[in-house]
PDB file of C-alpha atoms and ligand atoms in Angstrom:
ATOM      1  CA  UNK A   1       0.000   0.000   0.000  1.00  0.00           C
ATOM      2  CA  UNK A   2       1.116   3.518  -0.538  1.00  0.00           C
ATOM      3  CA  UNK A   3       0.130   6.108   1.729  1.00  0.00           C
ATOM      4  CA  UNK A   4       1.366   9.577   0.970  1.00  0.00           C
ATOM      5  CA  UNK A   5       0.358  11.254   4.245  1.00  0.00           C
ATOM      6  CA  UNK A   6      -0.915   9.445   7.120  1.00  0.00           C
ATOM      7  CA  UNK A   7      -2.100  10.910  10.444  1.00  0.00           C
ATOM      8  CA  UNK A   8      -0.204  14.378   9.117  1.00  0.00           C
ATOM      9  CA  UNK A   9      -2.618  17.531  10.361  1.00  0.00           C
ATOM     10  CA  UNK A  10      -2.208  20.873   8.928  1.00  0.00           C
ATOM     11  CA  UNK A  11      -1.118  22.920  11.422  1.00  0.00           C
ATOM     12  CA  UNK A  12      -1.185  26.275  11.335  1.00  0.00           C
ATOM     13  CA  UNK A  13       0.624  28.926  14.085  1.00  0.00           C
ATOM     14  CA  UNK A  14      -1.152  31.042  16.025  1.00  0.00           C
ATOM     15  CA  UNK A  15      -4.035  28.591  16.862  1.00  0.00           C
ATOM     16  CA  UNK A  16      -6.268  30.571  18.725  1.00  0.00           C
ATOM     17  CA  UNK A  17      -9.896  28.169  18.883  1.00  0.00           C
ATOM     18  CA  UNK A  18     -11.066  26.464  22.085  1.00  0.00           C
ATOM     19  CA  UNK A  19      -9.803  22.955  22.796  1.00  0.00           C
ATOM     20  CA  UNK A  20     -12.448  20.124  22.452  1.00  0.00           C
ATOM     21  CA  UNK A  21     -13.537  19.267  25.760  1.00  0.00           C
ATOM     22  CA  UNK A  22     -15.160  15.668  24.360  1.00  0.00           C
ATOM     23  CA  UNK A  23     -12.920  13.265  22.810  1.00  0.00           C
ATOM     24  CA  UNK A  24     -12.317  12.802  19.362  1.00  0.00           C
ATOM     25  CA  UNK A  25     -10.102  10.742  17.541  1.00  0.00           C
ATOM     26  CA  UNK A  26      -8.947  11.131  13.295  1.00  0.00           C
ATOM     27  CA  UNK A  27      -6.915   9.724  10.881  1.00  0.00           C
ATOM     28  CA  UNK A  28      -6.660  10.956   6.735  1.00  0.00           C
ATOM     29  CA  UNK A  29      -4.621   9.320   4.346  1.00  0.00           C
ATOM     30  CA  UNK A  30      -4.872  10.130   0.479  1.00  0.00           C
ATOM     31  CA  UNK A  31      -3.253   7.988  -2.094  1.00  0.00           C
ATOM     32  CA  UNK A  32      -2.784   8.675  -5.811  1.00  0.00           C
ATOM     33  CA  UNK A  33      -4.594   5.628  -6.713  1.00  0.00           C
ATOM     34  CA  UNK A  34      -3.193   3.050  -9.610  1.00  0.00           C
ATOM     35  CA  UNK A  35      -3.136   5.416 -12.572  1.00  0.00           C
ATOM     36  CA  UNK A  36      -3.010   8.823 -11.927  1.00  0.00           C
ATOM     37  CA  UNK A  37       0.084  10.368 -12.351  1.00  0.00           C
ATOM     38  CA  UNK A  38      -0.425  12.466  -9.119  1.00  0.00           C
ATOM     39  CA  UNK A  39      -2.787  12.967  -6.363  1.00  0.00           C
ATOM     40  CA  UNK A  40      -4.848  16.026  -7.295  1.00  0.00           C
ATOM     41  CA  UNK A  41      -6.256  15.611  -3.523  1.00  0.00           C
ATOM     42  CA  UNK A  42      -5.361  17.297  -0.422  1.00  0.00           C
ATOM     43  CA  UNK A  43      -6.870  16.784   3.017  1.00  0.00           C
ATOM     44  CA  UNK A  44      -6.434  19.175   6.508  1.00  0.00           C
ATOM     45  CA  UNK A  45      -7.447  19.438   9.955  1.00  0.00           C
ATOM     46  CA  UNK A  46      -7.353  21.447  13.366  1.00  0.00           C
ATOM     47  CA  UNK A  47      -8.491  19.042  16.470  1.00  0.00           C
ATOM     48  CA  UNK A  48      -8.515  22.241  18.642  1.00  0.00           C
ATOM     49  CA  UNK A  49     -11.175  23.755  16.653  1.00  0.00           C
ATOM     50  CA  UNK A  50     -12.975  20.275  15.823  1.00  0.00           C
ATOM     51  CA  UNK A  51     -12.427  21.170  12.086  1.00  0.00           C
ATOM     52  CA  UNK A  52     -11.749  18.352   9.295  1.00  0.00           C
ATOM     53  CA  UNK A  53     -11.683  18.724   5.420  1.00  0.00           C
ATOM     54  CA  UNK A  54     -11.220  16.985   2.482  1.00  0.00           C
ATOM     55  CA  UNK A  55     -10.951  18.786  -0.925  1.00  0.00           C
ATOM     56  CA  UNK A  56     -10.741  16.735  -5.111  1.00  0.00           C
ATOM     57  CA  UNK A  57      -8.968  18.946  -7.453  1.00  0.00           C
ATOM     58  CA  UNK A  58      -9.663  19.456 -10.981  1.00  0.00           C
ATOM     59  CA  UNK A  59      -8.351  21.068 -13.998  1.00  0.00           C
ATOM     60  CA  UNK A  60      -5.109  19.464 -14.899  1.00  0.00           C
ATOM     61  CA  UNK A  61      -2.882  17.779 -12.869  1.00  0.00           C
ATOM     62  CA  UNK A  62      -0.991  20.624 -11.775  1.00  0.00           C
ATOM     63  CA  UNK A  63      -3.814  22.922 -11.706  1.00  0.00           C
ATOM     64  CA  UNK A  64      -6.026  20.601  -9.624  1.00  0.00           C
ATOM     65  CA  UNK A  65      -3.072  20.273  -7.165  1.00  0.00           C
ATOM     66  CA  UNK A  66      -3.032  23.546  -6.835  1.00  0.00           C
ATOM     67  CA  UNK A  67      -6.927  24.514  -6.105  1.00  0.00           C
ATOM     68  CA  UNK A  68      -7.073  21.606  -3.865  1.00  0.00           C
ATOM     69  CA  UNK A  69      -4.045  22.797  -1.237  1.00  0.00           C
ATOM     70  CA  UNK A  70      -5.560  26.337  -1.883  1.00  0.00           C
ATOM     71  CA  UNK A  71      -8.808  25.547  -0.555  1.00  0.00           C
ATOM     72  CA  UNK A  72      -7.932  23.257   2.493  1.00  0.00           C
ATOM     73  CA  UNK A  73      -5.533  26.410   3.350  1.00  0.00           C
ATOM     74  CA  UNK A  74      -7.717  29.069   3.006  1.00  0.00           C
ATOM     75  CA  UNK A  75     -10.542  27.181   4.397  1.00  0.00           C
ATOM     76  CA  UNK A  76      -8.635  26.221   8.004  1.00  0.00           C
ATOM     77  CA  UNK A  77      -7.719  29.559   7.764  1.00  0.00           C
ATOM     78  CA  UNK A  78     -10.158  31.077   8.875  1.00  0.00           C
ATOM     79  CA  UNK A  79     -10.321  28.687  12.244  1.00  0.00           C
ATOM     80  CA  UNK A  80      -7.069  29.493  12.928  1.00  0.00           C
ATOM     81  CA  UNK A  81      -6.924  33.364  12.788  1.00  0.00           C
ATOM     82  CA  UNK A  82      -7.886  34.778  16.356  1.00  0.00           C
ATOM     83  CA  UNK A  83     -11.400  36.181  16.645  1.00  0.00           C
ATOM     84  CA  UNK A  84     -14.185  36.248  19.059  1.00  0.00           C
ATOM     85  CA  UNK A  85     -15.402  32.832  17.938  1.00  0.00           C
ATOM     86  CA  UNK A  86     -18.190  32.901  20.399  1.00  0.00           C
ATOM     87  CA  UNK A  87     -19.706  36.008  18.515  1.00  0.00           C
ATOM     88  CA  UNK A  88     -20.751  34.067  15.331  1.00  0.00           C
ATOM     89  CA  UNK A  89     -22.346  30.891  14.983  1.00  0.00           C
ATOM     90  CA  UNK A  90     -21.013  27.844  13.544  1.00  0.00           C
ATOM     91  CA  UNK A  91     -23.070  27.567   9.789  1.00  0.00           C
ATOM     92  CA  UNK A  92     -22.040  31.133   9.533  1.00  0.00           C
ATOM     93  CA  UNK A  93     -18.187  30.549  10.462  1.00  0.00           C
ATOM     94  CA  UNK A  94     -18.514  27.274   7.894  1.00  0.00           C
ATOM     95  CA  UNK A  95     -19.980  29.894   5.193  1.00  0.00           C
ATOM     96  CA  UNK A  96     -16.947  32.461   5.776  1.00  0.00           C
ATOM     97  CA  UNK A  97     -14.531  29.895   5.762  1.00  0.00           C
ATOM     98  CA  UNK A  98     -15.760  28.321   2.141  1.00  0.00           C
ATOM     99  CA  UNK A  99     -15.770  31.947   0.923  1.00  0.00           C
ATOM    100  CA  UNK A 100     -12.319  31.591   2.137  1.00  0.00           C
ATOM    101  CA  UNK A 101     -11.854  28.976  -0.378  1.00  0.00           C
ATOM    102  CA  UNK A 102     -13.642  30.188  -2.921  1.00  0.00           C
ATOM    103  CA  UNK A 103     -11.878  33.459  -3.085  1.00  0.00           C
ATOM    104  CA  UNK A 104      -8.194  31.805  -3.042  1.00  0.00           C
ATOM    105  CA  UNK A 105      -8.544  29.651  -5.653  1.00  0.00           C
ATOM    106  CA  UNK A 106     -10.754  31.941  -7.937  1.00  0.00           C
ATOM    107  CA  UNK A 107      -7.973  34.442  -6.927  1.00  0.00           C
ATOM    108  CA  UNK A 108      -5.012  32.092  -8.084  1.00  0.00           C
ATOM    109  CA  UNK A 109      -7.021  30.939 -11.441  1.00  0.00           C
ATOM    110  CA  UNK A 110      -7.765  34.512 -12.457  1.00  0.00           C
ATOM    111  CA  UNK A 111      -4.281  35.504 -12.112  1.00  0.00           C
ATOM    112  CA  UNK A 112      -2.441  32.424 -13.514  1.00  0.00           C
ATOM    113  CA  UNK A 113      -3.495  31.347 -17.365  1.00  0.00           C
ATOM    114  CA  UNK A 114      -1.768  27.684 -16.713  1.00  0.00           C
ATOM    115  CA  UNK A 115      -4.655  27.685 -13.671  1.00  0.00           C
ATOM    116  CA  UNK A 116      -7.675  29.273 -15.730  1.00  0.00           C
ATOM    117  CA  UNK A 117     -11.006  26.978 -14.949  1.00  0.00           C
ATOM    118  CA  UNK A 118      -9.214  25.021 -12.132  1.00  0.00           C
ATOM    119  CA  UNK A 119     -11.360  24.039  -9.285  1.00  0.00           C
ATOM    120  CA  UNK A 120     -11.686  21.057  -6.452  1.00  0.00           C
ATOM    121  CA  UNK A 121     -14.783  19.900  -4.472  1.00  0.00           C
ATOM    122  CA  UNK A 122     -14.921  20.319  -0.425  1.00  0.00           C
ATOM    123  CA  UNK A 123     -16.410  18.234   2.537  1.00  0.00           C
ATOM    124  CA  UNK A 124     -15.961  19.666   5.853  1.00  0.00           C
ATOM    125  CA  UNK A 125     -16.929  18.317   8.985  1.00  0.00           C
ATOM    126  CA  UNK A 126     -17.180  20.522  11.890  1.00  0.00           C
ATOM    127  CA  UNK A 127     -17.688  18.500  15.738  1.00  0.00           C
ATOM    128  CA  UNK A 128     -18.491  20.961  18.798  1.00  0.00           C
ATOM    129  CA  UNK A 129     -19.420  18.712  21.659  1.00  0.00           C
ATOM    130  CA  UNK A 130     -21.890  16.530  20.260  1.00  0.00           C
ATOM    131  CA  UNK A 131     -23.329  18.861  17.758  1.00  0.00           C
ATOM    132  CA  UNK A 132     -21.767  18.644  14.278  1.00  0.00           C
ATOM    133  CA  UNK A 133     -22.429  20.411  10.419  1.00  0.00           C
ATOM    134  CA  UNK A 134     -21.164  18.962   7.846  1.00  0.00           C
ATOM    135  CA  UNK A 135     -20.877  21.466   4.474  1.00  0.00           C
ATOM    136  CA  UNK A 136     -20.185  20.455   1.072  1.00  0.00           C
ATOM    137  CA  UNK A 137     -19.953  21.691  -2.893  1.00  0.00           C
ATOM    138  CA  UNK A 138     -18.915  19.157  -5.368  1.00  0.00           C
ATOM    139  CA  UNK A 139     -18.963  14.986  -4.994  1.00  0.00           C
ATOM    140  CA  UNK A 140     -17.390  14.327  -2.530  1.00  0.00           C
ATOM    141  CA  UNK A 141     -19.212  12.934   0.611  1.00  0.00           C
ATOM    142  CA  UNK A 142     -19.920  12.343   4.343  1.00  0.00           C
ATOM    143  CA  UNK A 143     -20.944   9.174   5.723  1.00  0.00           C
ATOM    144  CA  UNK A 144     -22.177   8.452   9.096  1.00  0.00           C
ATOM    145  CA  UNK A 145     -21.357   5.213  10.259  1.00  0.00           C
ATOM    146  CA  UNK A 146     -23.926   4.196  13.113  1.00  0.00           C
ATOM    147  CA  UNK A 147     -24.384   0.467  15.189  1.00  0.00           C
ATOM    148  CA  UNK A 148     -23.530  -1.554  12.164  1.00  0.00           C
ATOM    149  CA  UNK A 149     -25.527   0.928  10.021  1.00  0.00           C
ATOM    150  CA  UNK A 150     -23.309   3.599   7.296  1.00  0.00           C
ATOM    151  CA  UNK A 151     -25.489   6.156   6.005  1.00  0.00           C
ATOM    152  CA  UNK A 152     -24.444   8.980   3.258  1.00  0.00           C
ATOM    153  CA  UNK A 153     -24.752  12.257   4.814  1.00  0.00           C
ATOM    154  CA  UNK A 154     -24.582  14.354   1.773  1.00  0.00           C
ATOM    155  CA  UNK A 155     -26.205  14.529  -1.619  1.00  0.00           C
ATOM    156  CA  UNK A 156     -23.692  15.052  -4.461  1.00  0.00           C
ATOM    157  CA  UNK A 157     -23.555  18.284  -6.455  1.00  0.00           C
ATOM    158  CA  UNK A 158     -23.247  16.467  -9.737  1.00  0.00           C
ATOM    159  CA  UNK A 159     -25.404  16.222 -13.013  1.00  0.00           C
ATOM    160  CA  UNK A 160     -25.771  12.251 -12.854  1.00  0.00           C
ATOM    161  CA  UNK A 161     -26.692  12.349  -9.088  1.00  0.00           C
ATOM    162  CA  UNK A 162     -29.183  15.241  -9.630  1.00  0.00           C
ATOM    163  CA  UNK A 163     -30.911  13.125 -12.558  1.00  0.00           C
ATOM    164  CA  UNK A 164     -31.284  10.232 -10.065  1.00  0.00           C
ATOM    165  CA  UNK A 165     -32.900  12.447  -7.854  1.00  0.00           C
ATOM    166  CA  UNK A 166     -35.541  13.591 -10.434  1.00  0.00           C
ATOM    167  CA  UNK A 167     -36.403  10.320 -11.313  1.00  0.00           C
ATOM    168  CA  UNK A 168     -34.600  10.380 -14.737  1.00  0.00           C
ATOM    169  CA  UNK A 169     -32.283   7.784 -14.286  1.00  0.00           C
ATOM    170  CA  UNK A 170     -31.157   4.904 -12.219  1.00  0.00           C
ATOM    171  CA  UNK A 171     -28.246   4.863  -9.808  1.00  0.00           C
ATOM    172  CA  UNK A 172     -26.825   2.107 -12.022  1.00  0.00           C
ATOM    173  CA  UNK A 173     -26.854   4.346 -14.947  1.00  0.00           C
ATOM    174  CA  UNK A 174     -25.492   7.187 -12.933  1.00  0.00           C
ATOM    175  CA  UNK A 175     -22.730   4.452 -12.124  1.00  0.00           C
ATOM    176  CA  UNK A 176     -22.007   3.987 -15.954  1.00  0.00           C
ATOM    177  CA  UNK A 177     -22.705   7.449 -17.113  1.00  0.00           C
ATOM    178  CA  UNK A 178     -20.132   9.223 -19.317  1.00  0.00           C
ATOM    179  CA  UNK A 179     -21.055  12.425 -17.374  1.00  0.00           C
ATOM    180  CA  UNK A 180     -20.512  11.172 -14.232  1.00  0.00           C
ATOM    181  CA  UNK A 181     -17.431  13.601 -13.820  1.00  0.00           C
ATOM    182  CA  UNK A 182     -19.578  16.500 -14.455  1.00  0.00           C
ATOM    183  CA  UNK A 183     -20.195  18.288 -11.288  1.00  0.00           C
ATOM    184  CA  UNK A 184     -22.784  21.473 -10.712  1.00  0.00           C
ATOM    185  CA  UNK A 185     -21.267  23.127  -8.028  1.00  0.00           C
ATOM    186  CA  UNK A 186     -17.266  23.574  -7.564  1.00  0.00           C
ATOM    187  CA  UNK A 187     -14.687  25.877  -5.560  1.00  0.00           C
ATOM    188  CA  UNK A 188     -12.810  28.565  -7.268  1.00  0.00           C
ATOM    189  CA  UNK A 189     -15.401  27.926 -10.585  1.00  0.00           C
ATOM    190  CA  UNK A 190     -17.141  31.644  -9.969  1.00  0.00           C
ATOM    191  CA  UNK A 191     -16.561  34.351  -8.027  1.00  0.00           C
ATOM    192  CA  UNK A 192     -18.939  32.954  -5.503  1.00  0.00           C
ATOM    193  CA  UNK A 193     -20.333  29.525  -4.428  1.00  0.00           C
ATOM    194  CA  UNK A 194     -23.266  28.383  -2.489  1.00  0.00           C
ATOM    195  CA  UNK A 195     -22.006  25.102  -0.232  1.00  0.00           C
ATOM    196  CA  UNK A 196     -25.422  23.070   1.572  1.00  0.00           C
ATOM    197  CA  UNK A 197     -24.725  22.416   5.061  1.00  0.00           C
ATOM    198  CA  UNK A 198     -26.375  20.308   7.502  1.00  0.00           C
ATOM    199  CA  UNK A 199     -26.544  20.374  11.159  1.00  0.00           C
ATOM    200  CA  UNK A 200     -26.245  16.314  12.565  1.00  0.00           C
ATOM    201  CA  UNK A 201     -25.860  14.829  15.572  1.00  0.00           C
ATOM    202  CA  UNK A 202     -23.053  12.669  16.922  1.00  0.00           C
ATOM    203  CA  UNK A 203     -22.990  10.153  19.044  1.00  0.00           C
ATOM    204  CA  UNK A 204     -20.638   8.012  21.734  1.00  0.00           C
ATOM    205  CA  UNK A 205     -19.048   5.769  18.903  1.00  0.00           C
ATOM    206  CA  UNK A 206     -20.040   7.210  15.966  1.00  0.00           C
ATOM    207  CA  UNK A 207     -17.369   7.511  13.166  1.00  0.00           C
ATOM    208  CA  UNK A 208     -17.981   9.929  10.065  1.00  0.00           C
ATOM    209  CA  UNK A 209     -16.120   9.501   7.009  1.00  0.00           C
ATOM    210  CA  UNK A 210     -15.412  12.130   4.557  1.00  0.00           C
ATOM    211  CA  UNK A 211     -13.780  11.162   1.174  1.00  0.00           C
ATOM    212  CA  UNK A 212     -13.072  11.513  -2.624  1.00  0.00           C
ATOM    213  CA  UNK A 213     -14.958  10.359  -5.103  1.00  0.00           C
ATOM    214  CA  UNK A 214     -12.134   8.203  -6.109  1.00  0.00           C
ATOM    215  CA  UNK A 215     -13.202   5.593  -2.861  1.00  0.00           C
ATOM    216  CA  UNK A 216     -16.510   5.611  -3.969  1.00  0.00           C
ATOM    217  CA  UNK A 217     -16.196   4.861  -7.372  1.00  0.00           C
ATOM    218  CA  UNK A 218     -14.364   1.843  -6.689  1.00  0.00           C
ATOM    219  CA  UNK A 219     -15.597   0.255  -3.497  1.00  0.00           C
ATOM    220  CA  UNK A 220     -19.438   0.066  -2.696  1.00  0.00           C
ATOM    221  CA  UNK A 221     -21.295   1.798   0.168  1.00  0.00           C
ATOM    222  CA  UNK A 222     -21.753  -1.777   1.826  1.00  0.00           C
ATOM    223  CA  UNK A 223     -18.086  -2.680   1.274  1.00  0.00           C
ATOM    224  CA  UNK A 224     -17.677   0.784   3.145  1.00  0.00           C
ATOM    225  CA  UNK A 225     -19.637   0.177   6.000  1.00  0.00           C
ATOM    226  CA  UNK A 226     -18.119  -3.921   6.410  1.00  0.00           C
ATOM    227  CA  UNK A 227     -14.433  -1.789   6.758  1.00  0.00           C
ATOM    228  CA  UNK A 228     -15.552   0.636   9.002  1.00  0.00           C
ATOM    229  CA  UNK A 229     -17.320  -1.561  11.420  1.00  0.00           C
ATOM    230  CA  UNK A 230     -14.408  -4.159  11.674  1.00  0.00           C
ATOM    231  CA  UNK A 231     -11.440  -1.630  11.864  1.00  0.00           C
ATOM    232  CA  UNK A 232     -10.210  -1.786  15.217  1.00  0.00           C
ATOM    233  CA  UNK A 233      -8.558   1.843  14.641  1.00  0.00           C
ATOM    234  CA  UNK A 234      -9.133   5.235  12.859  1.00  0.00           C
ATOM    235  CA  UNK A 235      -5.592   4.752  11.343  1.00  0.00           C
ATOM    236  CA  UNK A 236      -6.941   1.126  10.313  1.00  0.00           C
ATOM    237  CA  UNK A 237     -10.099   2.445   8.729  1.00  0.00           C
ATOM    238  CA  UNK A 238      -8.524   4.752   6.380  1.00  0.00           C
ATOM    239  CA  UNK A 239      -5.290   1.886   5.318  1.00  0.00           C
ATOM    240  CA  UNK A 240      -7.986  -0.540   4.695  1.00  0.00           C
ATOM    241  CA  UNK A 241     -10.654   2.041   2.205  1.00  0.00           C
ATOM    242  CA  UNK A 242      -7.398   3.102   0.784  1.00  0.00           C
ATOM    243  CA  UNK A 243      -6.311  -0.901   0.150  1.00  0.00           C
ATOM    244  CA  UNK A 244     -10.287  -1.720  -0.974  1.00  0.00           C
ATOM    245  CA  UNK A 245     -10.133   1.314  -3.355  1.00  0.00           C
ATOM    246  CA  UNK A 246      -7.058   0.173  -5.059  1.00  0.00           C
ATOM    247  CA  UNK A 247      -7.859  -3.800  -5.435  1.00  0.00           C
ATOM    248  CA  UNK A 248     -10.940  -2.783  -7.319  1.00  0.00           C
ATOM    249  CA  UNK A 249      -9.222  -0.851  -9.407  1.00  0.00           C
ATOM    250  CA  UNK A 250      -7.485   2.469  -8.167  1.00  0.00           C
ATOM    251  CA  UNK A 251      -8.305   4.497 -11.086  1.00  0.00           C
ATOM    252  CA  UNK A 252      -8.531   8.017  -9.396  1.00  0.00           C
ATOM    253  CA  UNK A 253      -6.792   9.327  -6.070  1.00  0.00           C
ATOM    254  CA  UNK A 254      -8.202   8.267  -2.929  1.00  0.00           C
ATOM    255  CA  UNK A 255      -8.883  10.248   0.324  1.00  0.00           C
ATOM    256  CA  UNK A 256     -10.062   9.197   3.636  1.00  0.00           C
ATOM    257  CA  UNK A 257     -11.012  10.786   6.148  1.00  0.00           C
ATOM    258  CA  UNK A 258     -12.099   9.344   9.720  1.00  0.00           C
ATOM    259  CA  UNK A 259     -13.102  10.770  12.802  1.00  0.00           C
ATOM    260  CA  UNK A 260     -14.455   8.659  15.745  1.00  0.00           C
ATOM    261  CA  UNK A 261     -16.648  10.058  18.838  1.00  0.00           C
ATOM    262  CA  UNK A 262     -14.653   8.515  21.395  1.00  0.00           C
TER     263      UNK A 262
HETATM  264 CA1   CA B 301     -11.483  12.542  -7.933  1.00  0.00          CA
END
């Protein structure tokens, strides 16, 4: 297995959130998968502000690199610059922070022709005792693994997922579609973005995934929930989805993200 960064939080100076008072635990790892030949993905975190995101690239490999990284900086960011914290409520601070995004890799695309129509998705996670939003634009997803039970916590921003929702096709054709890649909704694509965030509750034991759409596409929602109920670790969870992803084929990068409610 190749893991390019295991365990490895962002960590920005000058930290200035409140420390969790519940217990959390995380790993991320992100691989480039079997084919690609980089990892256009880029994951980040802050345990002292409860804070976890993951963020798919696109628009060339360099160019997806670089919107990814952009985003997961900009976006912890704003959790890590001092401010009276207690003054603005959480779906608000998740809203600044993926304007945050937005902004820097708009920003960078505008003023860099090699990064013109560059973007990435983002799934954030945000835990505050046992009260947690999760926020996303793009494919990428949330799942909420409960007693035995995984389910999807977010509703992909993408054309094939949006005709299963109408009725127009069938999951299996979404599966197949050639515009399964097209997505609706994207960082750094317009000069603004609207993400959808829900509030959801967490419980003693829970553990919430966030990942690429290069784990999904390869290993099935069931598979998902058989790895993340045997795993006897966070670190395990994300090795084994990364291994899963690449024996069925490994064709895009692969992030995981885990967090457990201790
Ligand atoms: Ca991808």
């Amino acid at each position: 297995m190749r893991t390019d960064v295991i365990a490895d939080p962002v960590r920005i100076a000058g930290t200035k959130m409140k420390v969790m008072t519940l217990p959390y635990q995380v790993a991320a790892a992100t691989d480039r998968g079997q084919f690609r030949p980089s990892n256009e993905d880029a994951f980040g975190y802050l345990m002292d502000a409860g804070v976890f995101v993951v963020c798919d690239g696109m628009g060339g490999a360099a160019a997806g690199e670089v919107a990814s990284h952009a985003s997961v900086e900009a976006f912890l960011g704003i959790y890590s610059s001092p401010r009276d914290s207690e003054a603005v409520d959480q779906p608000t601070l998740l809203r600044e922070a993926i304007a945050a995004a937005n902004e820097a890799v708009y920003t960078l695309a505008e003023e860099d022709i090699r990064l013109r129509g560059m973007g990435t998705t983002l799934v954030a996670l945000l835990v505050e005792e046992r009260r947690a939003w999760v926020a996303h634009v793009g494919d990428s997803r949330c799942y909420r693994m409960r007693k035995g039970t995984l389910e999807r916590l977010t509703e992909d921003h993408s054309l094939v997922d949006e005709q299963v929702r109408r009725g127009q096709i069938t999951a299996a054709e979404a599966a197949n579609s050639p515009l399964r890649n097209v997505i609706t909704r994207a960082i750094g694509s317009h000069g603004s973005v609207t993400p959808e965030i829900a509030e959801v509750d967490v419980r003693s034991g829970d553990v919430l995934l966030l990942c690429s759409d290069g784990l999904v596409r390869e290993v099935s929602d069931r598979q998902i929930g058989e790895v993340l109920q045997a795993a006897t670790s966070v670190e395990a969870a994300c090795e084994q989805l990364i291994d899963a992803a690449n024996t069925n084929g490994g064709k895009d990068n692969i992030t995981c993200l885990v967090v457990r409610a201790v």
